[in-house]
Amino acid sequence: MNSFTDKSANKLKEALGSHRIVHLDLKGAVPKVSYFSQLFPFIRKLGGTGILIEYEDTFPYLSADIAGGHAYSKNDIEEILRYANESQLTVIPLIQTFGHLEFALKLETYKHLRESKKYPQAICPSKNESLKFLYNMIDEVIDLHKGIEYLHIGCDEVYQLGLCQDCQTKLLAESWSPQELFLDHLSRMAKYIKQKYPSVNVLVWDDELRNIPLEVLTTWKLGHIVEPVVWKYTGDVEADLHEGIWRKYTKLFPRMWFATAFKGAKSPDAITNSISLYLENHRSWVKLIKKYSQTLKFQGGILTGWQRYDHFAVLCELLPVSIPSLAVNLIYLGSDSKSDLVELTSIAQTMCRCDSNPVLTLNNYLVHCVFPGSRLFHAISHLSQVFEQIDILKKSSPYKGWLTLYNRNHSFSAPSHVEEASNELVSLYSDVLSLERDIEEAMDSIYKADTFVEWSSTYIQPVKDELRAVVQARDRLLAVDSWPKRPLE
Ligand SMILES: [Zn+2]
């Protein structure tokens, strides 16, 4: 390597920052505490330096009745923190303090704090009770996480802003735009934390700041109180995060973070991960940071792993299913981001103890690995492949021509075509039943029972119902050996 490329590699390394934080989204599929004892050392081994824990309704709040039935106990959290500490992982708790408060605002008890009656998404920032509610949450979380260096206060996707009577009055009195109302609430939250807990640095998602003009942002002096986490999960982050945003942010914020995704950003109902898709997102981030490495410097990256698109959505890619993706991307970011694909993915293959390359192998279900939760990874990959085969058969000519609802309702079809259309479906039906048992067992070592119940009712039950109906129709259709004249009754 010549001195020029050496210098630019160093510049990039510096711009990327040293933190590699893994996001644990506990909005769904809440792991048993014991799973973290295996996961955390593995994250460390892969080069992770910390975890961002988004508790949502799994934190044992006492100041408000908002904890879910599956919430951790105080002891559980202490145990989780001990595991993190043993693996030398920095812990950053995340509390939503503006939008995405569905878990609280959906409840009868707190619906009066909604910004819009109809939508339990954003809290009203102009009610004293809202502030008290949020301050209490902050105090409780910090109290259980003594000595933390960072707290993330969310504030992304505030879909309802400045709509209620209280906010309208405030906007009028202050001559504010809704954007200024947003900044006022954000800085109020950050100042509360900075004054009460001076050693805590406040992180915030950046999306609501992107379109606010520099002059407006400057007035609120946000640079001294928050560190934006600039997030984008697409394969071409530069398309959305244009130069103007960076010019603005570098003027305002001495400290910034970038956020990628290793799962949960593909489709709200995805059951398997697409490693290459998420790797593309990471590569695209590195390309952007390289381009601006003369002026930009991040504290580090947060690799987000969404478990639901929001509180009301179904479960998407589960964490164990996405471990190979996490591995590939952590290794990528840790390798000065310069390794070629084959080299990089073969390191991930070794780390995840896979018998073939998890990125270069076309079908995930063919890859066998040994990592925390790998049994579930295999079972769900296999199930997904069975689902694909079912879809192909449902598009086949015998299925479309001889096994329709019309055929079934009139017990009227050609036996040879019925057999052809359904023989394989009968065997796939039994595959689904046996994989369901595998998945239940694999989930049992990672999650409490509610995760399996939800996941199987979302993804397995509808397929089972459909196939059972096909199998029953097949039996009925094949039991007939003479048919009525047309037209049919
Ligand atoms: Zn309001």
XYZ file of C-alpha atoms and ligand atoms in Angstrom:
490
model
C 0.000 0.000 0.000
C 1.421 3.379 -0.916
C 1.333 6.304 1.450
C -1.544 7.962 -0.372
C -3.944 5.008 -0.019
C -2.645 4.447 3.502
C -3.567 7.999 4.371
C -7.025 7.804 2.826
C -7.688 4.460 4.601
C -6.795 6.100 7.894
C -9.016 9.041 7.083
C -11.929 6.677 6.423
C -11.290 4.732 9.604
C -11.288 7.948 11.556
C -14.496 9.150 9.878
C -16.279 5.867 10.636
C -15.577 6.253 14.353
C -14.875 3.466 16.788
C -18.321 2.437 18.100
C -20.187 -0.522 16.609
C -23.478 -0.639 18.479
C -25.995 -3.442 17.910
C -29.653 -2.431 18.243
C -31.855 -4.841 20.202
C -35.434 -3.977 19.359
C -37.576 -5.472 22.108
C -40.882 -4.318 20.580
C -41.488 -7.976 19.866
C -40.001 -11.468 20.173
C -38.508 -10.645 23.548
C -35.584 -12.977 24.272
C -35.199 -14.802 27.563
C -32.400 -13.288 29.652
C -30.394 -16.508 29.226
C -30.165 -15.913 25.458
C -28.234 -12.700 26.057
C -25.597 -14.638 27.989
C -24.761 -16.421 24.710
C -25.424 -13.533 22.365
C -23.341 -10.811 24.009
C -19.970 -12.616 23.933
C -20.713 -13.462 20.296
C -21.448 -9.807 19.447
C -18.160 -8.864 21.111
C -16.295 -11.535 19.170
C -17.725 -10.134 15.932
C -16.385 -6.683 16.774
C -19.468 -5.110 18.368
C -18.662 -2.537 21.041
C -22.107 -2.010 22.532
C -25.846 -2.551 22.457
C -28.703 -0.110 22.004
C -31.609 -1.554 23.985
C -35.023 -0.391 22.868
C -37.132 -1.720 25.738
C -40.496 -0.321 24.662
C -43.054 -2.110 26.865
C -40.544 -4.612 28.272
C -39.122 -2.179 30.837
C -40.659 -2.628 34.317
C -41.963 0.944 34.605
C -43.549 1.782 37.950
C -44.431 5.450 37.427
C -46.976 4.515 34.756
C -48.905 1.352 34.020
C -47.372 0.750 30.591
C -45.229 -2.374 30.994
C -46.460 -5.360 28.965
C -47.152 -8.793 30.413
C -43.806 -9.971 29.032
C -41.776 -7.150 30.634
C -38.466 -7.940 32.294
C -38.148 -7.648 36.059
C -35.668 -5.330 37.725
C -33.501 -8.386 38.416
C -33.693 -9.464 34.761
C -32.369 -6.077 33.682
C -29.567 -6.200 36.205
C -28.651 -9.618 34.828
C -28.748 -8.355 31.222
C -26.473 -5.453 32.205
C -24.112 -7.839 33.956
C -23.817 -9.959 30.797
C -23.186 -6.822 28.744
C -20.531 -5.709 31.198
C -18.834 -9.128 31.159
C -18.587 -8.810 27.376
C -17.352 -5.209 27.658
C -20.333 -3.908 25.722
C -21.437 -0.304 26.196
C -25.153 -0.197 26.995
C -27.305 2.557 25.494
C -30.960 2.449 26.547
C -33.498 3.898 24.114
C -36.685 5.609 25.280
C -39.113 7.096 22.775
C -40.052 10.576 23.979
C -42.199 11.948 21.126
C -43.445 9.667 18.330
C -43.688 5.873 18.397
C -45.205 5.868 21.851
C -47.962 3.517 20.649
C -47.293 1.060 23.479
C -48.400 3.702 26.015
C -50.779 5.898 24.030
C -52.851 2.911 22.827
C -54.005 2.384 26.428
C -57.270 3.821 27.713
C -55.370 5.323 30.676
C -53.034 7.416 28.503
C -55.099 8.187 25.433
C -55.680 11.755 26.627
C -51.961 12.406 26.055
C -52.189 11.712 22.310
C -51.520 14.584 19.947
C -54.360 13.340 17.784
C -57.326 11.531 19.334
C -57.477 9.058 16.507
C -53.819 8.063 16.323
C -51.937 6.596 19.299
C -48.540 7.456 17.772
C -47.258 10.817 19.031
C -47.541 12.396 22.451
C -48.717 15.979 22.905
C -45.676 18.081 23.880
C -47.773 20.938 25.268
C -49.362 19.206 28.231
C -47.605 19.265 31.596
C -48.800 15.735 32.205
C -46.964 14.547 29.054
C -43.706 16.046 30.279
C -44.104 14.515 33.722
C -44.893 11.152 32.136
C -41.729 11.309 29.979
C -39.455 12.630 32.738
C -40.565 9.758 34.972
C -39.755 7.230 32.246
C -36.321 8.793 31.777
C -35.627 8.784 35.534
C -36.679 5.170 35.925
C -34.564 3.957 33.014
C -31.480 5.900 34.103
C -31.961 4.679 37.660
C -31.668 1.064 36.485
C -28.730 1.916 34.194
C -26.400 3.753 36.567
C -23.231 5.114 35.045
C -24.399 5.094 31.422
C -22.584 7.343 29.010
C -25.399 7.603 26.463
C -29.180 7.675 26.388
C -31.142 7.569 23.120
C -34.408 9.520 23.230
C -35.843 8.397 19.867
C -37.891 11.256 18.352
C -38.145 9.712 14.886
C -41.269 9.699 12.739
C -43.417 12.078 14.762
C -46.437 11.720 12.490
C -48.784 14.056 14.381
C -47.388 17.397 15.408
C -48.990 20.695 16.441
C -52.553 19.463 15.898
C -54.295 19.580 19.281
C -55.855 22.666 20.844
C -53.011 23.099 23.363
C -50.376 22.914 20.641
C -52.315 25.230 18.322
C -52.513 27.812 21.089
C -48.805 27.480 21.735
C -47.902 27.794 18.051
C -49.953 30.970 17.837
C -48.595 32.488 21.062
C -44.946 31.836 20.130
C -45.390 32.378 16.372
C -43.836 28.971 15.863
C -43.969 26.519 12.997
C -44.651 22.858 13.886
C -40.926 22.292 13.278
C -40.116 24.776 16.031
C -42.558 23.018 18.326
C -40.653 19.801 17.577
C -37.314 21.441 18.378
C -38.698 22.940 21.564
C -39.816 19.538 22.842
C -36.600 17.837 21.754
C -34.420 20.400 23.488
C -36.646 20.284 26.584
C -36.080 16.523 26.857
C -32.348 16.833 26.226
C -31.920 19.697 28.710
C -33.808 17.778 31.397
C -31.366 14.897 30.982
C -28.237 17.075 30.743
C -29.130 19.059 33.861
C -30.073 16.086 36.003
C -27.472 13.660 34.643
C -24.573 15.790 33.324
C -22.427 12.824 32.291
C -25.121 11.369 30.001
C -24.896 12.188 26.287
C -28.220 12.357 24.476
C -28.675 10.600 21.130
C -31.615 11.301 18.832
C -32.792 9.906 15.458
C -32.179 12.579 12.850
C -35.062 12.247 10.374
C -37.200 15.071 11.777
C -34.172 17.407 11.604
C -33.369 16.727 7.951
C -35.780 19.227 6.479
C -35.487 21.968 9.088
C -33.525 24.967 7.761
C -30.102 25.664 9.264
C -31.156 29.080 10.617
C -34.001 27.485 12.593
C -31.826 24.688 13.921
C -29.121 27.172 14.935
C -31.548 29.083 17.164
C -32.108 26.018 19.322
C -28.359 25.368 19.792
C -28.946 21.627 19.495
C -25.291 20.877 18.823
C -24.444 21.198 22.501
C -27.209 19.007 23.814
C -27.872 16.181 21.334
C -25.929 13.881 19.013
C -27.967 12.977 15.934
C -28.047 9.387 14.746
C -28.396 9.696 10.989
C -30.258 6.653 9.749
C -30.934 5.205 6.334
C -31.481 1.551 5.539
C -31.571 1.512 1.743
C -28.988 0.289 -0.749
C -28.247 3.834 -1.907
C -28.115 6.091 1.136
C -26.639 8.989 -0.819
C -29.815 9.273 -2.860
C -31.667 10.424 0.258
C -28.900 11.907 2.386
C -27.708 14.614 0.062
C -24.837 17.025 0.454
C -26.992 19.839 1.912
C -27.867 17.708 4.935
C -24.202 17.009 5.661
C -23.226 20.643 5.221
C -25.915 21.563 7.747
C -25.108 18.808 10.232
C -21.345 19.424 10.215
C -21.984 23.077 11.052
C -24.312 22.188 13.927
C -23.142 18.986 15.518
C -19.636 18.274 16.791
C -20.697 14.650 17.427
C -22.784 12.429 15.151
C -23.579 8.751 14.573
C -24.669 6.780 11.527
C -27.238 3.995 11.568
C -27.496 1.048 9.193
C -29.788 -1.998 9.295
C -28.917 -5.674 9.546
C -32.545 -6.803 9.787
C -36.123 -5.556 9.876
C -35.894 -3.091 7.000
C -36.776 -5.359 4.098
C -40.498 -5.946 4.441
C -42.812 -5.862 7.484
C -43.656 -9.540 6.997
C -40.251 -10.951 6.063
C -39.415 -14.220 7.806
C -35.914 -14.704 6.436
C -33.036 -12.257 6.175
C -31.384 -11.121 2.911
C -27.759 -10.704 3.839
C -26.710 -9.189 0.527
C -29.423 -6.542 0.772
C -28.264 -5.390 4.202
C -24.614 -5.611 3.182
C -25.473 -3.303 0.287
C -26.809 -0.796 2.813
C -23.570 -0.958 4.813
C -21.413 -0.634 1.699
C -23.431 2.323 0.585
C -22.902 4.022 3.966
C -19.163 3.435 3.792
C -19.094 4.864 0.269
C -20.866 7.995 1.511
C -18.600 8.401 4.535
C -15.547 7.912 2.345
C -16.765 10.669 0.039
C -17.119 13.130 2.917
C -14.250 11.824 5.045
C -12.455 15.192 4.883
C -15.247 16.900 6.778
C -17.311 14.207 8.493
C -16.396 12.333 11.614
C -18.775 9.940 13.326
C -18.608 8.544 16.848
C -19.499 5.238 15.287
C -22.268 3.205 13.735
C -25.456 1.737 15.123
C -26.527 -1.444 13.348
C -30.295 -1.451 13.744
C -32.267 -4.687 13.864
C -35.981 -3.927 13.799
C -38.339 -6.520 15.202
C -41.565 -4.837 14.083
C -42.135 -1.820 11.857
C -44.107 -0.386 14.762
C -45.905 -1.574 17.892
C -48.944 -2.725 15.909
C -47.137 -4.512 13.094
C -46.430 -8.234 12.876
C -43.024 -9.704 13.712
C -40.458 -9.472 10.919
C -37.063 -11.231 10.665
C -36.249 -12.673 14.072
C -32.893 -11.969 15.676
C -31.459 -15.533 15.446
C -32.485 -15.674 11.774
C -30.432 -12.521 11.204
C -27.236 -13.400 13.067
C -25.278 -14.225 9.875
C -26.274 -10.803 8.522
C -25.153 -9.145 11.750
C -21.864 -11.053 11.523
C -21.167 -10.118 7.898
C -21.894 -6.455 8.516
C -19.998 -6.125 11.796
C -17.015 -7.826 10.191
C -17.344 -5.554 7.176
C -17.327 -2.379 9.277
C -14.481 -3.722 11.397
C -12.286 -4.673 8.460
C -11.653 -1.039 7.515
C -14.432 -1.809 5.070
C -12.048 -2.783 2.342
C -12.173 -6.578 2.205
C -13.598 -8.119 -0.914
C -16.865 -9.985 -0.688
C -15.394 -13.489 -0.753
C -12.810 -12.707 1.908
C -15.302 -10.909 4.120
C -18.035 -13.515 3.918
C -15.659 -16.372 4.511
C -14.589 -14.731 7.785
C -18.291 -14.549 8.701
C -18.651 -18.201 7.690
C -15.884 -19.179 10.107
C -17.212 -17.003 12.928
C -20.764 -18.355 12.573
C -19.351 -21.867 12.099
C -21.264 -22.402 8.855
C -20.604 -25.297 6.482
C -20.943 -22.989 3.480
C -20.754 -19.296 2.736
C -23.879 -17.579 4.105
C -23.843 -14.843 1.459
C -22.621 -16.681 -1.595
C -24.897 -19.707 -1.133
C -28.114 -19.009 -2.986
C -30.492 -20.666 -0.549
C -30.187 -20.022 3.155
C -31.744 -23.341 4.081
C -28.726 -25.158 2.655
C -26.332 -23.421 5.050
C -25.765 -25.117 8.404
C -24.193 -23.036 11.159
C -23.546 -23.144 14.886
C -24.183 -19.813 16.625
C -26.573 -18.612 19.354
C -30.021 -19.435 17.962
C -28.795 -21.276 14.851
C -31.391 -24.037 15.206
C -34.141 -21.494 14.678
C -32.242 -20.016 11.729
C -32.230 -23.441 10.053
C -35.856 -24.281 10.784
C -37.202 -20.939 9.523
C -34.937 -20.971 6.447
C -36.277 -24.438 5.648
C -39.882 -23.344 6.222
C -39.396 -20.397 3.905
C -38.173 -22.746 1.201
C -41.257 -24.971 1.726
C -43.463 -21.859 1.399
C -41.768 -21.045 -1.902
C -42.473 -24.543 -3.216
C -46.115 -24.222 -2.169
C -46.398 -20.926 -4.055
C -44.914 -22.489 -7.176
C -47.394 -25.395 -7.024
C -50.318 -23.022 -6.564
C -49.302 -21.348 -9.806
C -49.094 -24.662 -11.665
C -51.503 -25.449 -14.451
C -53.208 -28.479 -12.781
C -53.829 -26.435 -9.604
C -55.200 -23.453 -11.499
C -57.370 -25.536 -13.824
C -58.671 -28.425 -11.712
C -58.426 -27.570 -8.016
C -60.191 -24.218 -7.885
C -62.978 -23.379 -5.454
C -65.428 -24.021 -8.293
C -64.076 -27.569 -8.726
C -64.079 -28.136 -5.004
C -67.564 -26.750 -4.384
C -69.057 -28.922 -7.110
C -66.930 -32.021 -6.429
C -66.225 -31.927 -10.119
C -62.729 -32.435 -11.464
C -60.473 -34.773 -13.407
C -58.898 -37.266 -10.959
C -55.532 -37.390 -12.742
C -55.151 -33.621 -12.634
C -56.328 -33.471 -9.021
C -53.589 -35.948 -8.120
C -51.044 -34.047 -10.139
C -52.058 -30.741 -8.527
C -52.054 -31.999 -4.962
C -49.681 -34.950 -4.504
C -46.753 -32.708 -3.668
C -48.904 -30.353 -1.602
C -49.887 -33.262 0.640
C -46.233 -33.943 1.376
C -45.450 -30.228 1.826
C -48.345 -30.041 4.287
C -46.658 -32.659 6.434
C -43.332 -30.769 6.089
C -45.050 -27.641 7.419
C -46.438 -29.571 10.388
C -43.069 -31.041 11.275
C -41.222 -27.731 10.823
C -43.779 -26.081 13.073
C -42.774 -28.495 15.853
C -39.076 -27.801 15.179
C -39.632 -24.062 15.313
C -41.584 -24.349 18.557
C -38.740 -26.296 20.155
C -36.058 -23.967 18.804
C -37.956 -20.907 20.006
C -38.447 -22.425 23.423
C -34.742 -22.056 24.234
C -34.720 -18.401 23.166
C -38.158 -16.900 23.818
C -41.069 -17.195 26.199
C -44.103 -19.031 24.782
C -45.889 -15.902 23.490
C -43.386 -15.402 20.664
C -44.080 -18.814 19.162
C -47.827 -18.332 19.557
C -47.712 -15.006 17.728
C -45.210 -16.036 15.087
C -46.939 -19.299 14.196
C -50.387 -17.686 14.071
C -49.013 -15.015 11.751
C -46.981 -17.159 9.409
C -47.781 -20.853 9.807
C -51.483 -21.018 10.665
C -52.786 -19.421 7.433
C -50.691 -21.819 5.316
C -51.808 -24.788 7.410
C -55.467 -23.801 7.036
C -55.085 -23.418 3.305
C -53.273 -26.733 2.836
C -55.670 -28.606 5.092
C -58.527 -27.380 2.907
C -56.670 -28.574 -0.198
C -56.031 -32.009 1.312
C -59.686 -32.372 2.317
C -60.889 -31.206 -1.093
C -58.556 -33.656 -2.759
C -60.026 -36.530 -0.754
C -63.542 -35.458 -1.660
C -62.735 -34.983 -5.336
C -61.000 -38.349 -5.609
C -63.849 -40.162 -3.876
C -66.204 -39.346 -6.772
C -66.296 -41.850 -9.615
C -69.172 -40.546 -11.705
C -70.076 -36.948 -12.519
C -73.264 -35.057 -13.382
C -74.124 -33.665 -16.797
C -73.256 -30.036 -17.440
C -74.362 -27.380 -16.662
C -73.614 -28.068 -12.993
C -76.195 -27.224 -10.314
Zn -50.618 18.945 21.528
